[in-house]
Short mmCIF file of C-alpha atoms and ligand atoms in Angstrom, two decimals:
data_model
loop_
_atom_site.label_atom_id
_atom_site.label_comp_id
_atom_site.label_asym_id
_atom_site.label_seq_id
_atom_site.Cartn_x
_atom_site.Cartn_y
_atom_site.Cartn_z
CA MET A 548 0.00 0.00 0.00
CA ALA A 549 1.19 3.50 -0.81
CA VAL A 550 1.87 5.61 2.24
CA GLN A 551 2.04 9.39 2.18
CA LYS A 552 5.26 11.12 3.18
CA ARG A 553 3.77 14.37 4.38
CA ARG A 554 0.47 15.62 5.60
CA GLN A 555 -1.39 17.48 2.89
CA SER A 556 -2.02 21.15 3.63
CA SER A 557 -5.58 22.31 4.13
CA ALA A 558 -5.30 24.63 1.11
CA ARG A 559 -4.30 21.73 -1.13
CA ARG A 560 -7.04 19.52 0.23
CA ASP A 561 -9.70 22.24 -0.10
CA SER A 562 -8.71 23.17 -3.64
CA ARG A 563 -9.04 19.54 -4.70
CA ARG A 564 -12.54 19.36 -3.23
CA ALA A 565 -13.48 22.64 -4.89
CA GLN A 566 -12.49 21.17 -8.26
CA TRP A 567 -14.58 18.09 -7.59
CA MET A 568 -17.64 20.20 -6.80
CA ALA A 569 -17.20 22.10 -10.07
CA SER A 570 -17.24 18.87 -12.05
CA VAL A 571 -20.50 17.87 -10.38
CA LYS A 572 -22.20 21.23 -10.87
CA HIS A 573 -21.20 21.48 -14.52
CA ALA A 574 -21.82 17.87 -15.44
CA THR A 575 -22.16 17.08 -19.13
CA VAL A 576 -25.80 17.08 -20.20
CA GLY A 577 -27.11 15.94 -23.55
CA SER A 578 -30.67 15.77 -24.84
CA CYS A 579 -32.80 12.75 -25.65
CA PRO A 580 -33.31 12.33 -29.43
CA ASN A 581 -36.74 10.83 -28.78
CA CYS A 582 -38.36 13.27 -26.35
CA GLY A 583 -35.79 16.09 -26.11
CA GLU A 584 -35.51 15.90 -22.34
CA PRO A 585 -32.04 16.61 -20.86
CA LYS A 586 -30.20 13.42 -20.03
CA ALA A 587 -26.70 12.22 -19.26
CA PRO A 588 -24.73 10.93 -22.27
CA HIS A 589 -24.48 7.12 -22.59
CA ARG A 590 -27.40 6.69 -20.21
CA VAL A 591 -30.97 5.59 -20.82
CA CYS A 592 -33.44 8.49 -20.91
CA MET A 593 -35.33 8.50 -17.62
CA LYS A 594 -38.32 10.21 -19.22
CA CYS A 595 -39.14 7.87 -22.08
CA GLY A 596 -36.78 4.90 -21.55
CA TRP A 597 -35.08 5.22 -24.94
CA TYR A 598 -31.49 4.38 -25.72
CA ASN A 599 -29.71 4.08 -29.08
CA GLY A 600 -32.88 4.59 -31.09
CA GLN A 601 -35.09 2.06 -29.37
CA LYS A 602 -37.14 1.66 -26.20
CA VAL A 603 -35.10 -0.38 -23.73
CA VAL A 604 -36.75 0.39 -20.38
CA GLU A 605 -40.42 0.58 -19.51
CA VAL A 606 -41.14 3.88 -17.74
CA ALA A 607 -44.01 4.14 -15.29
CA GLU A 608 -46.51 6.47 -16.96
CA ALA A 609 -48.70 6.73 -13.85
CA LYS A 610 -46.06 8.79 -12.06
CA GLU A 611 -45.97 11.40 -14.82
CA ALA A 612 -49.77 11.78 -14.87
CA GLU A 613 -49.97 12.71 -11.19
ZN1 LIG B 472 -36.38 10.60 -23.83
#
């Protein structure tokens, strides 16, 4: 196992965490070609269940109607 030589300074630690938060806030968002809803790339659309031009997941329609 790798063991650290020195304790990391709080500034270094905090700047790393700040970078991580930025990547979460500005996550890549694409749009579904079927319904146009925003969705993550390479993920099934949560709205209509489409992926790669076909329906792959059945989405509960009752939840949307409420
Ligand atoms: Zn969709």
